[in-house]
Amino acid sequence: MESFDLYELIPCLPGELGLECMTRLPYSAHRTASDVCHGWRQLLQSGDFYCHRVKFGCTHKVACLVQAFDGVNSPNGGKAGKSPGYGITIFDSVDRTWDRIESVPKYPNGLPLFCQLASCEGKLVLMGGWDPASYGPVTDVFVYDFTTRRWRQGKDMPSRRSFFAIGALAGRVYVAGGHDENKNALRTAWVYDMRSDEWAELAQLNQERDECEGVVIDDEFWVVSGYGTDRQGLFEGSGEVYVSGSGQWRQVEGIWEEGKCPRSSVGIGKDGKLVSWANLDPAVQVGACGIMLDCRVLVGGSENQGATQSVFVVEEEEGKNGKLERIAVPDEFSGFVQSGCYVEI
């Protein structure tokens, strides 16, 4: 951990005890606490202090969802011919509370459509998508700090791409596949270092993978399914794996159901194998989106196209066939969920 003057954290308390108190402070109080003094602000915003909290079990995972405003339950909802606006909803599975974080300053009326989220060292990273006014692909990168509750703009993505795989490992965000402005499927991959705000190119995928999905398992970034330019919509059963620091991709076969879209529905079963949240129960078979949170999974979806979307919690120890528990959702948080991720804060 960085060198902090622990003896000045809390007057009249030994430094180690003051650090213990600060470590156990709930994240919801961090913004207020960071205004107390410079020392507290420096500590609470430190990456090393975040790692210290993780080490001692003083963090927990919340779901961050790209969700339609105003209770719109369909991706094509709202007025005819017009896509709904999207914001980021937070669900805390511990106390079952819902909240919405501040709008990105550049997009006050709604996020870029089909933008991607990743969790990186307790912060939320938002990338890409389509401009909600022009529908043109954007290269924007934004990082949200839960302590300050503010967004900062990061270095743009190296190129415009849509429907790419994304995942975070060890302070870096990996992106791969998707398609370019001309709808050509891509093999290219890049990694974003959040701390240095820099991009580096990775080795290319073994094959083109449009509309693929990213998932992180231990120290590996998995790119699941997708299809090539000349196989539009014919989703592969294969995937590719990048081991952090290896510099190479490994092809893996038979990990996904051929012909089935993996977007937002890829999960990890108790046996470590990939599962589809859409197969969990008929109640979530359409538009399924699952977020793994500590010992439970948050799953949203509907029974059929156009039906109202419902949200469920599944306890992880029950396994992938566990019973779904429907949870109450306030009207203002009942909109269609496009995608999401967890953030450990």
CSV table of C-alpha atoms in Angstrom, one decimal:
chain,number,residue,atom,x,y,z
A,1,MET,CA,0.0,0.0,0.0
A,2,GLU,CA,1.1,3.5,-0.7
A,3,SER,CA,2.8,5.5,2.0
A,4,PHE,CA,0.1,7.4,3.9
A,5,ASP,CA,0.4,9.3,7.2
A,6,LEU,CA,-1.8,6.8,9.1
A,7,TYR,CA,-1.3,8.7,12.4
A,8,GLU,CA,-3.3,11.6,11.0
A,9,LEU,CA,-6.2,9.6,9.8
A,10,ILE,CA,-8.3,9.9,13.0
A,11,PRO,CA,-7.1,12.1,15.9
A,12,CYS,CA,-6.3,10.3,19.1
A,13,LEU,CA,-6.4,6.8,17.5
A,14,PRO,CA,-3.3,4.7,16.6
A,15,GLY,CA,-2.7,4.7,12.8
A,16,GLU,CA,-3.5,1.0,12.4
A,17,LEU,CA,-6.8,1.4,14.2
A,18,GLY,CA,-7.7,4.5,12.1
A,19,LEU,CA,-6.9,2.5,8.9
A,20,GLU,CA,-9.1,-0.3,10.2
A,21,CYS,CA,-12.0,2.1,10.7
A,22,MET,CA,-11.6,3.6,7.2
A,23,THR,CA,-11.4,0.1,5.7
A,24,ARG,CA,-14.7,-0.8,7.1
A,25,LEU,CA,-16.4,2.4,6.0
A,26,PRO,CA,-19.3,1.4,3.6
A,27,TYR,CA,-18.7,2.6,0.1
A,28,SER,CA,-22.0,4.7,0.2
A,29,ALA,CA,-20.2,6.9,2.7
A,30,HIS,CA,-17.0,7.4,0.7
A,31,ARG,CA,-18.1,10.5,-1.1
A,32,THR,CA,-19.0,12.4,2.1
A,33,ALA,CA,-15.9,11.1,3.9
A,34,SER,CA,-13.6,12.2,1.1
A,35,ASP,CA,-14.8,15.8,1.8
A,36,VAL,CA,-13.6,15.7,5.4
A,37,CYS,CA,-9.9,16.3,4.7
A,38,HIS,CA,-7.2,15.9,2.1
A,39,GLY,CA,-5.8,12.8,3.9
A,40,TRP,CA,-9.1,10.9,3.8
A,41,ARG,CA,-9.7,11.9,0.1
A,42,GLN,CA,-6.2,10.7,-0.9
A,43,LEU,CA,-6.7,7.4,0.9
A,44,LEU,CA,-10.2,6.7,-0.3
A,45,GLN,CA,-9.3,7.4,-3.9
A,46,SER,CA,-6.1,5.3,-3.8
A,47,GLY,CA,-5.9,2.1,-5.9
A,48,ASP,CA,-3.8,0.5,-3.2
A,49,PHE,CA,-6.5,1.3,-0.5
A,50,TYR,CA,-9.0,-0.4,-2.8
A,51,CYS,CA,-6.8,-3.5,-3.0
A,52,HIS,CA,-6.5,-3.4,0.8
A,53,ARG,CA,-10.3,-3.4,1.2
A,54,VAL,CA,-10.6,-6.3,-1.3
A,55,LYS,CA,-7.9,-8.3,0.7
A,56,PHE,CA,-9.8,-7.9,3.9
A,57,GLY,CA,-13.2,-8.6,2.5
A,58,CYS,CA,-14.6,-5.1,2.9
A,59,THR,CA,-16.1,-4.8,-0.6
A,60,HIS,CA,-19.1,-6.3,-2.3
A,61,LYS,CA,-20.4,-6.6,-5.8
A,62,VAL,CA,-23.2,-4.5,-7.2
A,63,ALA,CA,-24.9,-4.9,-10.6
A,64,CYS,CA,-24.5,-2.0,-13.1
A,65,LEU,CA,-27.1,-2.2,-15.9
A,66,VAL,CA,-27.5,-0.3,-19.1
A,67,GLN,CA,-31.2,0.2,-18.8
A,68,ALA,CA,-33.9,2.0,-20.7
A,69,PHE,CA,-35.5,5.1,-19.0
A,70,ASP,CA,-39.2,5.4,-18.2
A,71,GLY,CA,-39.9,1.8,-17.8
A,72,VAL,CA,-39.6,0.9,-21.5
A,73,ASN,CA,-39.6,-2.9,-21.7
A,74,SER,CA,-38.6,-3.4,-25.3
A,75,PRO,CA,-35.4,-2.5,-27.0
A,76,ASN,CA,-37.6,-0.9,-29.7
A,77,GLY,CA,-39.9,0.7,-27.2
A,78,GLY,CA,-40.9,4.3,-26.8
A,79,LYS,CA,-42.3,6.3,-29.7
A,80,ALA,CA,-42.6,4.6,-33.1
A,81,GLY,CA,-39.3,4.5,-34.9
A,82,LYS,CA,-37.4,6.0,-32.0
A,83,SER,CA,-35.0,4.1,-29.6
A,84,PRO,CA,-35.4,4.7,-25.9
A,85,GLY,CA,-32.8,6.6,-23.9
A,86,TYR,CA,-30.5,4.5,-21.7
A,87,GLY,CA,-28.8,5.2,-18.3
A,88,ILE,CA,-26.9,3.1,-15.8
A,89,THR,CA,-28.9,1.5,-13.0
A,90,ILE,CA,-27.2,0.0,-9.9
A,91,PHE,CA,-28.8,-2.9,-8.0
A,92,ASP,CA,-27.3,-3.8,-4.6
A,93,SER,CA,-28.2,-7.4,-4.0
A,94,VAL,CA,-27.3,-7.2,-0.3
A,95,ASP,CA,-29.9,-4.7,0.7
A,96,ARG,CA,-32.1,-5.0,-2.4
A,97,THR,CA,-31.8,-1.3,-3.3
A,98,TRP,CA,-32.0,0.3,-6.7
A,99,ASP,CA,-30.3,3.6,-7.8
A,100,ARG,CA,-29.2,5.4,-11.0
A,101,ILE,CA,-25.8,7.0,-11.3
A,102,GLU,CA,-25.1,10.4,-12.8
A,103,SER,CA,-25.3,10.9,-16.5
A,104,VAL,CA,-22.2,11.0,-18.6
A,105,PRO,CA,-21.7,14.8,-19.1
A,106,LYS,CA,-21.2,14.3,-22.9
A,107,TYR,CA,-24.4,12.4,-23.1
A,108,PRO,CA,-26.9,14.0,-20.7
A,109,ASN,CA,-30.0,12.7,-22.4
A,110,GLY,CA,-28.9,9.0,-22.7
A,111,LEU,CA,-25.9,6.8,-23.2
A,112,PRO,CA,-24.6,5.7,-26.6
A,113,LEU,CA,-26.7,2.8,-27.8
A,114,PHE,CA,-25.2,-0.6,-27.3
A,115,CYS,CA,-22.2,0.8,-25.3
A,116,GLN,CA,-20.2,-1.7,-23.3
A,117,LEU,CA,-19.4,-1.9,-19.6
A,118,ALA,CA,-16.5,-3.4,-17.7
A,119,SER,CA,-15.5,-3.4,-14.0
A,120,CYS,CA,-11.9,-2.4,-13.3
A,121,GLU,CA,-10.4,-1.9,-9.8
A,122,GLY,CA,-13.7,-0.8,-8.3
A,123,LYS,CA,-14.5,1.6,-11.1
A,124,LEU,CA,-16.9,1.4,-14.0
A,125,VAL,CA,-15.6,1.7,-17.5
A,126,LEU,CA,-17.9,2.5,-20.4
A,127,MET,CA,-16.8,2.2,-24.0
A,128,GLY,CA,-18.1,2.6,-27.5
A,129,GLY,CA,-21.7,2.3,-28.8
A,130,TRP,CA,-23.7,4.5,-31.2
A,131,ASP,CA,-24.3,8.2,-30.8
A,132,PRO,CA,-28.0,8.4,-29.6
A,133,ALA,CA,-28.7,11.2,-32.1
A,134,SER,CA,-26.8,10.2,-35.2
A,135,TYR,CA,-26.6,6.4,-34.6
A,136,GLY,CA,-23.0,6.7,-35.8
A,137,PRO,CA,-20.4,4.5,-33.9
A,138,VAL,CA,-18.3,6.4,-31.3
A,139,THR,CA,-14.9,5.7,-29.8
A,140,ASP,CA,-15.6,7.4,-26.4
A,141,VAL,CA,-14.2,5.9,-23.2
A,142,PHE,CA,-15.5,7.0,-19.8
A,143,VAL,CA,-14.5,5.9,-16.2
A,144,TYR,CA,-16.9,6.3,-13.3
A,145,ASP,CA,-15.4,6.7,-9.8
A,146,PHE,CA,-17.9,5.6,-7.1
A,147,THR,CA,-16.0,7.5,-4.4
A,148,THR,CA,-16.4,10.9,-6.1
A,149,ARG,CA,-19.5,9.9,-8.1
A,150,ARG,CA,-18.0,11.6,-11.1
A,151,TRP,CA,-17.1,10.5,-14.7
A,152,ARG,CA,-13.8,11.3,-16.4
A,153,GLN,CA,-13.2,10.9,-20.0
A,154,GLY,CA,-10.4,8.4,-21.0
A,155,LYS,CA,-8.4,8.1,-24.1
A,156,ASP,CA,-10.5,7.2,-27.1
A,157,MET,CA,-10.7,3.6,-28.5
A,158,PRO,CA,-8.2,3.2,-31.3
A,159,SER,CA,-10.9,2.5,-33.9
A,160,ARG,CA,-14.7,2.4,-34.2
A,161,ARG,CA,-16.2,-1.0,-33.5
A,162,SER,CA,-19.6,-2.2,-32.5
A,163,PHE,CA,-20.9,-5.3,-30.7
A,164,PHE,CA,-17.4,-6.3,-29.5
A,165,ALA,CA,-16.4,-8.5,-26.6
A,166,ILE,CA,-15.1,-6.8,-23.4
A,167,GLY,CA,-13.6,-7.9,-20.1
A,168,ALA,CA,-11.3,-6.6,-17.4
A,169,LEU,CA,-8.2,-8.2,-15.8
A,170,ALA,CA,-5.7,-6.8,-13.4
A,171,GLY,CA,-6.4,-3.1,-14.1
A,172,ARG,CA,-6.7,-3.5,-17.8
A,173,VAL,CA,-9.8,-3.7,-20.1
A,174,TYR,CA,-9.7,-6.0,-23.1
A,175,VAL,CA,-11.8,-5.6,-26.2
A,176,ALA,CA,-11.9,-7.9,-29.2
A,177,GLY,CA,-13.9,-8.6,-32.3
A,178,GLY,CA,-17.2,-6.9,-33.3
A,179,HIS,CA,-17.6,-5.1,-36.6
A,180,ASP,CA,-16.3,-1.9,-38.2
A,181,GLU,CA,-18.3,1.0,-39.7
A,182,ASN,CA,-18.9,-1.0,-42.9
A,183,LYS,CA,-20.3,-4.0,-41.0
A,184,ASN,CA,-17.1,-6.1,-41.6
A,185,ALA,CA,-16.5,-8.5,-38.8
A,186,LEU,CA,-13.2,-8.0,-37.0
A,187,ARG,CA,-10.3,-10.1,-35.7
A,188,THR,CA,-8.4,-7.2,-34.1
A,189,ALA,CA,-8.1,-6.9,-30.3
A,190,TRP,CA,-6.8,-4.1,-27.9
A,191,VAL,CA,-6.2,-3.6,-24.2
A,192,TYR,CA,-6.7,-0.4,-22.3
A,193,ASP,CA,-4.6,0.3,-19.2
A,194,MET,CA,-7.0,2.4,-16.9
A,195,ARG,CA,-4.2,3.8,-14.7
A,196,SER,CA,-2.0,5.0,-17.5
A,197,ASP,CA,-4.9,5.8,-19.8
A,198,GLU,CA,-3.2,4.1,-22.8
A,199,TRP,CA,-4.1,1.5,-25.4
A,200,ALA,CA,-1.9,-1.3,-26.7
A,201,GLU,CA,-2.7,-3.6,-29.6
A,202,LEU,CA,-2.9,-7.4,-29.0
A,203,ALA,CA,-2.4,-10.3,-31.4
A,204,GLN,CA,-5.4,-10.8,-33.7
A,205,LEU,CA,-8.1,-13.4,-33.1
A,206,ASN,CA,-7.8,-16.6,-35.1
A,207,GLN,CA,-11.0,-15.7,-36.9
A,208,GLU,CA,-13.5,-12.9,-37.4
A,209,ARG,CA,-16.0,-12.7,-34.5
A,210,ASP,CA,-18.9,-10.2,-34.8
A,211,GLU,CA,-21.5,-10.0,-32.0
A,212,CYS,CA,-19.3,-12.1,-29.7
A,213,GLU,CA,-19.4,-11.9,-25.9
A,214,GLY,CA,-16.5,-11.4,-23.4
A,215,VAL,CA,-16.2,-13.2,-20.1
A,216,VAL,CA,-13.3,-13.4,-17.6
A,217,ILE,CA,-12.4,-16.7,-15.9
A,218,ASP,CA,-9.5,-16.4,-13.5
A,219,ASP,CA,-6.6,-14.8,-15.5
A,220,GLU,CA,-8.2,-15.6,-18.9
A,221,PHE,CA,-10.3,-13.4,-21.2
A,222,TRP,CA,-12.7,-15.5,-23.2
A,223,VAL,CA,-14.3,-14.3,-26.5
A,224,VAL,CA,-17.4,-16.4,-27.0
A,225,SER,CA,-19.0,-17.3,-30.3
A,226,GLY,CA,-19.6,-14.6,-32.9
A,227,TYR,CA,-19.6,-14.9,-36.7
A,228,GLY,CA,-17.6,-13.9,-39.8
A,229,THR,CA,-18.5,-11.3,-42.4
A,230,ASP,CA,-19.7,-13.9,-44.9
A,231,ARG,CA,-21.7,-15.8,-42.2
A,232,GLN,CA,-24.0,-13.1,-41.0
A,233,GLY,CA,-25.9,-14.2,-38.0
A,234,LEU,CA,-24.6,-17.8,-38.0
A,235,PHE,CA,-23.2,-17.9,-34.5
A,236,GLU,CA,-20.2,-20.1,-33.9
A,237,GLY,CA,-20.0,-22.8,-31.2
A,238,SER,CA,-16.3,-22.0,-30.7
A,239,GLY,CA,-14.5,-19.2,-28.8
A,240,GLU,CA,-11.0,-18.0,-28.1
A,241,VAL,CA,-9.0,-17.5,-24.9
A,242,TYR,CA,-6.3,-14.9,-24.1
A,243,VAL,CA,-4.2,-15.6,-21.0
A,244,SER,CA,-3.1,-12.3,-19.5
A,245,GLY,CA,0.5,-11.5,-20.5
A,246,SER,CA,0.7,-14.5,-22.9
A,247,GLY,CA,0.4,-12.5,-26.1
A,248,GLN,CA,-1.5,-15.4,-27.9
A,249,TRP,CA,-5.1,-16.6,-28.4
A,250,ARG,CA,-6.1,-20.2,-27.9
A,251,GLN,CA,-9.0,-21.6,-30.0
A,252,VAL,CA,-11.6,-23.6,-28.0
A,253,GLU,CA,-14.4,-25.6,-29.6
A,254,GLY,CA,-17.8,-26.7,-28.5
A,255,ILE,CA,-18.3,-24.1,-25.7
A,256,TRP,CA,-21.5,-22.5,-27.0
A,257,GLU,CA,-24.7,-23.6,-28.8
A,258,GLU,CA,-24.3,-23.0,-32.5
A,259,GLY,CA,-26.7,-20.5,-33.9
A,260,LYS,CA,-27.5,-18.9,-30.6
A,261,CYS,CA,-26.6,-15.2,-29.9
A,262,PRO,CA,-24.3,-14.9,-26.8
A,263,ARG,CA,-24.9,-11.2,-26.1
A,264,SER,CA,-25.2,-10.5,-22.4
A,265,SER,CA,-26.3,-14.1,-21.7
A,266,VAL,CA,-23.0,-15.9,-21.1
A,267,GLY,CA,-22.4,-17.1,-17.5
A,268,ILE,CA,-20.1,-19.4,-15.6
A,269,GLY,CA,-21.5,-22.6,-14.0
A,270,LYS,CA,-20.4,-24.2,-10.8
A,271,ASP,CA,-18.2,-26.6,-12.8
A,272,GLY,CA,-16.4,-23.7,-14.4
A,273,LYS,CA,-18.0,-24.3,-17.8
A,274,LEU,CA,-19.9,-21.6,-19.7
A,275,VAL,CA,-23.7,-21.6,-19.4
A,276,SER,CA,-26.5,-19.5,-21.1
A,277,TRP,CA,-28.7,-17.6,-18.7
A,278,ALA,CA,-31.4,-17.9,-21.4
A,279,ASN,CA,-31.6,-21.6,-20.6
A,280,LEU,CA,-32.0,-21.1,-16.9
A,281,ASP,CA,-35.8,-20.9,-17.0
A,282,PRO,CA,-38.5,-20.2,-19.6
A,283,ALA,CA,-39.3,-16.9,-17.6
A,284,VAL,CA,-36.0,-15.4,-18.9
A,285,GLN,CA,-35.6,-17.1,-22.3
A,286,VAL,CA,-35.9,-13.9,-24.3
A,287,GLY,CA,-33.5,-11.0,-23.8
A,288,ALA,CA,-31.7,-12.7,-21.0
A,289,CYS,CA,-29.0,-10.8,-19.1
A,290,GLY,CA,-27.2,-12.2,-16.1
A,291,ILE,CA,-24.8,-10.6,-13.7
A,292,MET,CA,-22.8,-12.7,-11.2
A,293,LEU,CA,-22.7,-11.2,-7.7
A,294,ASP,CA,-20.8,-12.8,-4.9
A,295,CYS,CA,-23.0,-15.9,-4.0
A,296,ARG,CA,-25.9,-15.0,-6.2
A,297,VAL,CA,-26.8,-14.2,-9.8
A,298,LEU,CA,-29.1,-11.4,-11.0
A,299,VAL,CA,-31.0,-12.5,-14.1
A,300,GLY,CA,-33.4,-10.4,-16.2
A,301,GLY,CA,-35.5,-11.5,-19.2
A,302,SER,CA,-39.0,-12.3,-20.4
A,303,GLU,CA,-41.0,-15.3,-21.5
A,304,ASN,CA,-41.6,-14.2,-25.0
A,305,GLN,CA,-40.9,-11.3,-27.4
A,306,GLY,CA,-42.7,-8.2,-26.3
A,307,ALA,CA,-43.5,-9.5,-22.8
A,308,THR,CA,-42.7,-7.4,-19.7
A,309,GLN,CA,-39.2,-8.0,-18.5
A,310,SER,CA,-38.8,-9.6,-15.1
A,311,VAL,CA,-35.8,-9.7,-12.7
A,312,PHE,CA,-34.8,-12.6,-10.6
A,313,VAL,CA,-32.1,-13.6,-8.1
A,314,VAL,CA,-30.6,-17.1,-8.1
A,315,GLU,CA,-28.5,-18.3,-5.2
A,316,GLU,CA,-25.2,-19.6,-6.7
A,317,GLU,CA,-25.0,-22.6,-4.4
A,318,GLU,CA,-28.2,-23.9,-6.0
A,319,GLY,CA,-26.4,-24.2,-9.3
A,320,LYS,CA,-27.6,-23.3,-12.8
A,321,ASN,CA,-30.9,-25.0,-12.3
A,322,GLY,CA,-31.7,-23.3,-9.0
A,323,LYS,CA,-35.1,-21.8,-8.4
A,324,LEU,CA,-35.5,-18.2,-9.5
A,325,GLU,CA,-36.7,-15.7,-6.9
A,326,ARG,CA,-38.6,-12.9,-8.5
A,327,ILE,CA,-37.7,-9.5,-6.9
A,328,ALA,CA,-39.7,-6.4,-6.7
A,329,VAL,CA,-38.6,-3.6,-9.1
A,330,PRO,CA,-39.7,0.0,-8.7
A,331,ASP,CA,-41.4,1.3,-11.8
A,332,GLU,CA,-38.6,3.7,-12.6
A,333,PHE,CA,-36.2,0.8,-12.8
A,334,SER,CA,-38.4,-1.6,-14.9
A,335,GLY,CA,-37.0,-0.7,-18.3
A,336,PHE,CA,-35.4,-3.1,-20.8
A,337,VAL,CA,-31.8,-4.1,-19.7
A,338,GLN,CA,-29.5,-4.1,-22.7
A,339,SER,CA,-26.3,-5.3,-21.0
A,340,GLY,CA,-24.4,-5.0,-17.7
A,341,CYS,CA,-21.6,-6.1,-15.4
A,342,TYR,CA,-20.8,-6.3,-11.8
A,343,VAL,CA,-18.5,-3.8,-10.0
A,344,GLU,CA,-16.8,-4.7,-6.7
A,345,ILE,CA,-16.8,-1.5,-4.6
